[in-house]
């Protein structure tokens, strides 16, 4: 190449890059950078469905409740111990998650409709009566505890 024109190659490359940046900036892309580089289109599918319901559905829909139901359904399929707790239920559940029957001296885990002992307080009333970790509490004060909504029943017994 002739030494007279060697300065043109960097100039042409710079002009092409500048033109590309300018034209690219003027194009209207609907996707955000996060979506362009996202590797999980399944997440996008769920988000797009919720957005579609939120903006395009004929009636007003509480999408928060749809998300809660969807998340609970997904977690239910994973295993019986995974559960989603909504922000509204968090205070109530926090109280119940403490899992203590102070009066009888046990820590428990309530799942669906059954209360299971996790551990007993050494030398506490339950320990002295022979209640062991893994035992299920089915009755208290001649009242059946299984098959009921455990948070309300547990609060009555506390």
Coordinates of N, CA and C in Angstrom, one line a residue:
X1 N 0.8 -1.2 0.0 CA 0.0 0.0 0.0 C 0.9 1.2 0.0
X2 N 0.4 2.3 -0.6 CA 1.2 3.5 -0.7 C 1.2 4.2 0.6
X3 N 2.3 4.8 1.0 CA 2.5 5.5 2.2 C 1.6 6.7 2.3
X4 N 1.3 7.2 1.2 CA 0.4 8.4 1.2 C -1.0 8.2 1.7
X5 N -1.5 6.9 1.5 CA -2.9 6.6 1.9 C -3.0 5.7 3.1
X6 N -1.9 5.5 3.8 CA -2.0 4.6 5.0 C -2.9 5.2 6.1
X7 N -3.0 6.5 6.2 CA -3.9 7.1 7.2 C -5.4 6.9 6.9
X8 N -5.7 6.5 5.7 CA -7.1 6.3 5.3 C -7.7 5.1 6.0
X9 N -7.0 4.0 6.2 CA -7.5 2.8 6.7 C -8.1 3.0 8.1
X10 N -7.3 3.6 9.1 CA -7.9 3.8 10.4 C -9.1 4.8 10.3
X11 N -9.0 5.7 9.4 CA -10.1 6.7 9.3 C -11.4 6.0 8.8
X12 N -11.3 5.1 7.8 CA -12.4 4.4 7.3 C -13.0 3.5 8.4
X13 N -12.2 2.8 9.1 CA -12.6 1.9 10.2 C -13.4 2.7 11.2
X14 N -12.8 3.8 11.6 CA -13.4 4.7 12.7 C -14.8 5.2 12.2
X15 N -14.9 5.6 10.9 CA -16.1 6.1 10.4 C -17.2 5.0 10.3
X16 N -16.8 3.7 10.0 CA -17.7 2.6 9.9 C -18.2 2.3 11.3
X17 N -17.4 2.3 12.3 CA -17.8 2.0 13.7 C -18.7 3.1 14.2
X18 N -18.4 4.4 13.9 CA -19.3 5.5 14.4 C -20.6 5.4 13.7
X19 N -20.6 5.1 12.4 CA -21.9 4.9 11.7 C -22.7 3.8 12.3
X20 N -22.1 2.7 12.6 CA -22.8 1.5 13.2 C -23.4 1.8 14.5
X21 N -22.6 2.6 15.4 CA -23.2 3.0 16.7 C -24.3 3.9 16.5
X22 N -24.2 4.8 15.6 CA -25.3 5.8 15.3 C -26.6 5.1 14.8
X23 N -26.5 4.2 13.8 CA -27.6 3.5 13.3 C -28.2 2.5 14.3
X24 N -27.3 1.8 15.1 CA -27.8 0.9 16.1 C -28.6 1.7 17.2
X25 N -28.2 2.9 17.5 CA -28.9 3.7 18.6 C -30.2 4.1 18.1
X26 N -30.4 4.3 16.8 CA -31.7 4.7 16.3 C -32.7 3.6 16.1
X27 N -32.2 2.3 16.1 CA -33.2 1.2 16.0 C -34.0 1.1 17.2
X28 N -35.2 0.7 17.1 CA -36.1 0.5 18.3 C -36.2 -1.0 18.7
X29 N -35.4 -1.3 19.7 CA -35.4 -2.7 20.2 C -36.4 -2.7 21.3
X30 N -37.3 -3.7 21.3 CA -38.2 -3.9 22.4 C -37.6 -4.6 23.6
X31 N -36.6 -5.4 23.4 CA -36.0 -6.1 24.5 C -35.0 -5.3 25.3
X32 N -35.0 -5.5 26.6 CA -34.0 -4.8 27.4 C -32.7 -5.6 27.3
X33 N -31.6 -5.1 27.8 CA -30.4 -5.8 27.7 C -30.4 -7.1 28.6
X34 N -31.2 -7.1 29.7 CA -31.3 -8.2 30.5 C -32.0 -9.4 29.7
X35 N -33.0 -9.0 28.9 CA -33.7 -10.1 28.2 C -32.9 -10.5 27.0
X36 N -32.1 -9.6 26.4 CA -31.2 -10.0 25.3 C -30.2 -11.1 25.7
X37 N -29.7 -10.9 26.9 CA -28.6 -11.8 27.3 C -29.1 -12.9 28.3
X38 N -30.4 -13.0 28.5 CA -31.0 -14.0 29.4 C -30.8 -15.3 28.7
X39 N -30.5 -16.3 29.5 CA -30.3 -17.7 29.0 C -31.5 -18.5 29.3
X40 N -32.5 -18.0 30.1 CA -33.6 -18.8 30.5 C -34.9 -18.3 29.9
X41 N -35.3 -18.8 28.8 CA -36.5 -18.2 28.1 C -37.8 -18.7 28.9
X42 N -37.7 -19.8 29.7 CA -38.8 -20.2 30.4 C -39.3 -19.2 31.5
X43 N -38.3 -18.5 32.1 CA -38.7 -17.5 33.0 C -39.4 -16.3 32.3
X44 N -38.9 -16.0 31.1 CA -39.5 -15.0 30.3 C -40.9 -15.4 29.9
X45 N -41.2 -16.6 29.7 CA -42.5 -17.1 29.3 C -43.5 -16.8 30.4
X46 N -43.1 -17.1 31.6 CA -44.0 -16.8 32.8 C -44.2 -15.3 33.0
X47 N -43.1 -14.5 32.9 CA -43.2 -13.1 33.0 C -44.1 -12.5 31.9
X48 N -43.9 -13.0 30.7 CA -44.7 -12.4 29.6 C -46.2 -12.8 29.8
X49 N -46.5 -14.0 30.3 CA -47.9 -14.4 30.5 C -48.5 -13.5 31.5
X50 N -47.8 -13.2 32.6 CA -48.4 -12.4 33.7 C -48.6 -11.0 33.2
X51 N -47.6 -10.5 32.4 CA -47.7 -9.1 31.8 C -48.9 -9.1 30.9
X52 N -49.0 -10.1 30.1 CA -50.2 -10.2 29.1 C -51.5 -10.1 29.8
X53 N -51.6 -10.9 30.9 CA -52.9 -10.9 31.7 C -53.1 -9.6 32.3
X54 N -52.0 -9.0 32.8 CA -52.1 -7.7 33.5 C -52.6 -6.6 32.5
X55 N -52.0 -6.5 31.3 CA -52.3 -5.4 30.4 C -53.4 -5.7 29.4
X56 N -53.6 -6.9 29.0 CA -54.4 -7.2 27.9 C -55.8 -7.9 28.2
X57 N -55.9 -8.5 29.4 CA -57.1 -9.2 29.8 C -58.2 -8.3 29.9
X58 N -59.4 -8.7 29.5 CA -60.6 -7.9 29.5 C -61.0 -7.3 30.9
X59 N -61.0 -8.2 31.9 CA -61.3 -7.8 33.2 C -60.1 -7.4 34.0
X60 N -60.3 -6.7 35.1 CA -59.2 -6.4 36.0 C -58.8 -7.7 36.8
X61 N -57.6 -8.0 36.8 CA -57.1 -9.2 37.5 C -56.0 -8.8 38.5
X62 N -56.1 -9.4 39.7 CA -55.1 -9.2 40.7 C -53.9 -10.2 40.3
X63 N -52.9 -9.7 39.7 CA -51.8 -10.5 39.2 C -51.0 -11.0 40.4
X64 N -51.0 -10.3 41.5 CA -50.3 -10.8 42.7 C -50.8 -12.1 43.2
X65 N -52.2 -12.3 43.1 CA -52.7 -13.5 43.6 C -52.4 -14.6 42.6
X66 N -52.4 -14.3 41.3 CA -52.0 -15.3 40.3 C -50.6 -15.7 40.5
X67 N -49.7 -14.8 40.8 CA -48.3 -15.2 41.1 C -48.2 -16.1 42.3
X68 N -48.9 -15.7 43.4 CA -48.9 -16.6 44.6 C -49.4 -18.0 44.3
X69 N -50.5 -18.1 43.5 CA -51.0 -19.4 43.2 C -50.0 -20.2 42.3
X70 N -49.4 -19.5 41.3 CA -48.5 -20.1 40.4 C -47.2 -20.6 41.2
X71 N -46.7 -19.7 42.0 CA -45.5 -20.1 42.8 C -45.8 -21.3 43.7
X72 N -46.9 -21.2 44.4 CA -47.3 -22.4 45.3 C -47.4 -23.7 44.5
X73 N -48.0 -23.6 43.3 CA -48.2 -24.8 42.5 C -46.8 -25.3 42.1
X74 N -45.9 -24.5 41.7 CA -44.6 -24.9 41.3 C -43.9 -25.6 42.5
X75 N -43.9 -24.9 43.6 CA -43.2 -25.4 44.8 C -43.8 -26.8 45.3
X76 N -45.1 -26.9 45.1 CA -45.8 -28.1 45.5 C -45.3 -29.3 44.7
X77 N -45.0 -29.0 43.4 CA -44.5 -30.1 42.5 C -43.1 -30.5 42.9
X78 N -42.3 -29.6 43.5 CA -40.9 -29.9 43.8 C -40.8 -30.9 45.0
X79 N -41.4 -30.5 46.1 CA -41.4 -31.4 47.2 C -42.4 -31.0 48.3
X80 N -42.8 -31.8 49.2 CA -43.8 -31.4 50.1 C -43.4 -30.4 51.2
X81 N -42.1 -30.1 51.3 CA -41.7 -29.2 52.3 C -41.4 -27.8 51.9
X82 N -41.5 -27.5 50.6 CA -41.3 -26.2 50.0 C -42.6 -25.4 50.0
X83 N -42.6 -24.2 50.4 CA -43.9 -23.4 50.4 C -43.5 -22.0 50.3
X84 N -44.3 -21.2 49.5 CA -44.2 -19.8 49.4 C -45.1 -19.1 50.4
X85 N -44.5 -18.1 51.1 CA -45.3 -17.4 52.1 C -45.4 -15.9 51.5
X86 N -46.6 -15.5 51.3 CA -46.8 -14.1 50.8 C -46.5 -13.1 51.8
X87 N -46.3 -11.9 51.4 CA -45.9 -10.8 52.3 C -47.0 -10.6 53.4
X88 N -48.3 -10.8 52.9 CA -49.4 -10.6 53.8 C -49.5 -11.6 54.9
X89 N -49.1 -12.8 54.6 CA -49.1 -13.9 55.6 C -47.9 -14.1 56.5
X90 N -46.9 -13.3 56.2 CA -45.6 -13.5 56.8 C -45.6 -13.3 58.3
X91 N -46.3 -12.3 58.8 CA -46.4 -12.1 60.3 C -47.1 -13.2 61.0
X92 N -48.2 -13.7 60.4 CA -49.0 -14.8 61.0 C -48.1 -16.1 61.0
X93 N -47.5 -16.3 59.9 CA -46.7 -17.5 59.8 C -45.4 -17.4 60.7
X94 N -44.8 -16.3 60.8 CA -43.7 -16.1 61.7 C -44.0 -16.6 63.1
X95 N -45.1 -16.2 63.5 CA -45.6 -16.6 64.9 C -45.7 -18.1 65.0
X96 N -46.3 -18.7 64.0 CA -46.5 -20.2 64.0 C -45.2 -20.9 63.7
X97 N -44.2 -20.3 63.0 CA -43.0 -21.0 62.6 C -42.1 -21.1 63.9
X98 N -42.4 -20.4 64.9 CA -41.6 -20.5 66.1 C -41.7 -22.0 66.6
X99 N -42.8 -22.6 66.4 CA -43.0 -24.0 66.7 C -42.8 -24.4 68.1
X100 N -43.3 -23.7 69.1 CA -43.2 -24.0 70.5 C -44.5 -24.2 71.1
X101 N -44.7 -25.3 71.9 CA -45.7 -25.4 72.8 C -45.1 -25.2 74.2
X102 N -45.1 -24.0 74.7 CA -44.4 -23.7 75.9 C -44.9 -24.5 77.0
X103 N -46.3 -24.7 77.1 CA -46.9 -25.3 78.2 C -46.5 -26.8 78.3
X104 N -46.3 -27.5 77.2 CA -46.0 -28.9 77.3 C -44.5 -29.2 77.0
X105 N -43.8 -28.2 76.6 CA -42.3 -28.4 76.4 C -41.9 -29.1 75.2
X106 N -42.5 -28.7 74.0 CA -42.0 -29.3 72.7 C -41.8 -28.3 71.7
X107 N -40.9 -28.5 70.8 CA -40.8 -27.8 69.5 C -41.4 -28.7 68.5
X108 N -42.2 -28.1 67.6 CA -42.9 -28.9 66.6 C -42.8 -28.3 65.2
X109 N -43.2 -29.1 64.3 CA -43.3 -28.7 62.9 C -44.7 -29.0 62.4
X110 N -45.5 -28.0 62.0 CA -46.8 -28.3 61.5 C -46.8 -28.3 60.0
X111 N -47.2 -29.4 59.4 CA -47.2 -29.5 57.9 C -48.7 -30.0 57.5
X112 N -49.2 -29.1 56.7 CA -50.6 -29.3 56.2 C -51.6 -29.5 57.4
X113 N -51.9 -30.8 57.7 CA -52.9 -30.9 58.8 C -52.4 -31.7 60.0
X114 N -51.1 -31.9 60.1 CA -50.6 -32.7 61.2 C -49.4 -31.9 61.9
X115 N -49.4 -32.1 63.2 CA -48.3 -31.5 64.0 C -47.3 -32.6 64.5
X116 N -46.1 -32.4 64.1 CA -45.0 -33.4 64.4 C -44.0 -32.8 65.4
X117 N -43.7 -33.5 66.4 CA -42.7 -33.1 67.4 C -41.3 -33.1 66.8
X118 N -40.6 -32.0 67.0 CA -39.2 -31.9 66.5 C -38.3 -32.3 67.7
X119 N -38.5 -31.7 68.8 CA -37.7 -32.1 70.0 C -38.5 -31.7 71.3
X120 N -38.2 -32.4 72.3 CA -38.9 -32.1 73.6 C -37.9 -31.4 74.5
X121 N -38.4 -30.6 75.4 CA -37.5 -29.9 76.4 C -37.2 -31.0 77.5
X122 N -35.9 -31.1 77.7 CA -35.4 -32.1 78.7 C -36.0 -31.8 80.0
X123 N -36.6 -32.8 80.6 CA -37.3 -32.8 81.9 C -38.6 -32.0 81.9
X124 N -39.0 -31.6 80.7 CA -40.3 -31.0 80.6 C -41.5 -32.0 80.6
X125 N -42.7 -31.5 80.7 CA -43.9 -32.4 80.8 C -43.9 -33.4 79.7
X126 N -43.6 -33.1 78.5 CA -43.7 -34.0 77.3 C -42.6 -35.0 77.5
X127 N -41.4 -34.6 77.8 CA -40.3 -35.5 78.0 C -40.6 -36.5 79.0
X128 N -41.1 -36.1 80.2 CA -41.4 -37.0 81.3 C -42.6 -38.0 80.9
X129 N -43.4 -37.6 80.0 CA -44.5 -38.5 79.6 C -44.1 -39.4 78.4
X130 N -42.9 -39.3 78.0 CA -42.3 -40.2 77.0 C -42.6 -39.7 75.5
X131 N -42.9 -38.5 75.3 CA -43.1 -38.0 73.9 C -41.7 -37.8 73.3
X132 N -41.5 -38.3 72.1 CA -40.2 -38.3 71.4 C -40.3 -37.5 70.1
X133 N -39.1 -37.1 69.7 CA -39.0 -36.4 68.4 C -39.6 -37.4 67.3
X134 N -40.4 -36.8 66.4 CA -41.0 -37.6 65.4 C -42.5 -38.0 65.7
X135 N -42.8 -38.0 67.0 CA -44.2 -38.2 67.4 C -45.1 -37.2 66.8
X136 N -46.4 -37.6 66.5 CA -47.4 -36.7 66.0 C -48.4 -36.4 67.1
X137 N -48.7 -35.1 67.2 CA -49.7 -34.7 68.2 C -51.1 -34.7 67.4
X138 N -51.9 -35.7 67.8 CA -53.2 -35.8 67.1 C -54.4 -35.2 67.9
X139 N -54.2 -35.2 69.3 CA -55.3 -34.7 70.1 C -54.7 -33.9 71.2
X140 N -55.4 -32.9 71.7 CA -55.1 -32.1 72.9 C -56.3 -31.6 73.5
X141 N -56.4 -31.8 74.8 CA -57.6 -31.5 75.6 C -58.9 -32.1 75.0
X142 N -58.8 -33.4 74.6 CA -59.9 -34.1 74.0 C -60.4 -33.5 72.7
X143 N -59.5 -32.7 72.0 CA -59.9 -32.1 70.8 C -58.9 -32.6 69.7
X144 N -59.5 -33.0 68.6 CA -58.7 -33.6 67.5 C -57.9 -32.4 66.8
X145 N -56.6 -32.6 66.6 CA -55.8 -31.6 65.9 C -55.5 -31.9 64.5
X146 N -55.6 -33.2 64.0 CA -55.2 -33.5 62.7 C -56.5 -33.2 61.8
X147 N -56.2 -33.0 60.5 CA -57.3 -32.7 59.5 C -57.9 -31.3 59.6
X148 N -57.2 -30.4 60.4 CA -57.7 -29.1 60.5 C -56.7 -28.1 60.1
X149 N -57.1 -26.8 60.0 CA -56.2 -25.7 59.7 C -55.2 -25.6 60.9
X150 N -54.0 -26.0 60.7 CA -53.1 -26.1 61.9 C -52.8 -24.7 62.6
X151 N -52.7 -23.6 61.8 CA -52.3 -22.4 62.6 C -53.4 -22.0 63.6
X152 N -54.6 -22.0 63.2 CA -55.7 -21.6 64.2 C -55.8 -22.6 65.3
X153 N -55.6 -23.9 65.1 CA -55.7 -24.8 66.1 C -54.5 -24.8 67.1
X154 N -53.3 -24.6 66.5 CA -52.1 -24.5 67.4 C -52.2 -23.2 68.3
X155 N -52.7 -22.1 67.7 CA -52.8 -20.9 68.5 C -53.8 -21.1 69.7
X156 N -54.9 -21.9 69.5 CA -55.8 -22.2 70.5 C -55.2 -23.0 71.6
X157 N -54.3 -23.9 71.2 CA -53.7 -24.8 72.2 C -52.5 -24.2 72.9
X158 N -51.9 -23.2 72.3 CA -50.7 -22.5 73.0 C -51.3 -21.9 74.2

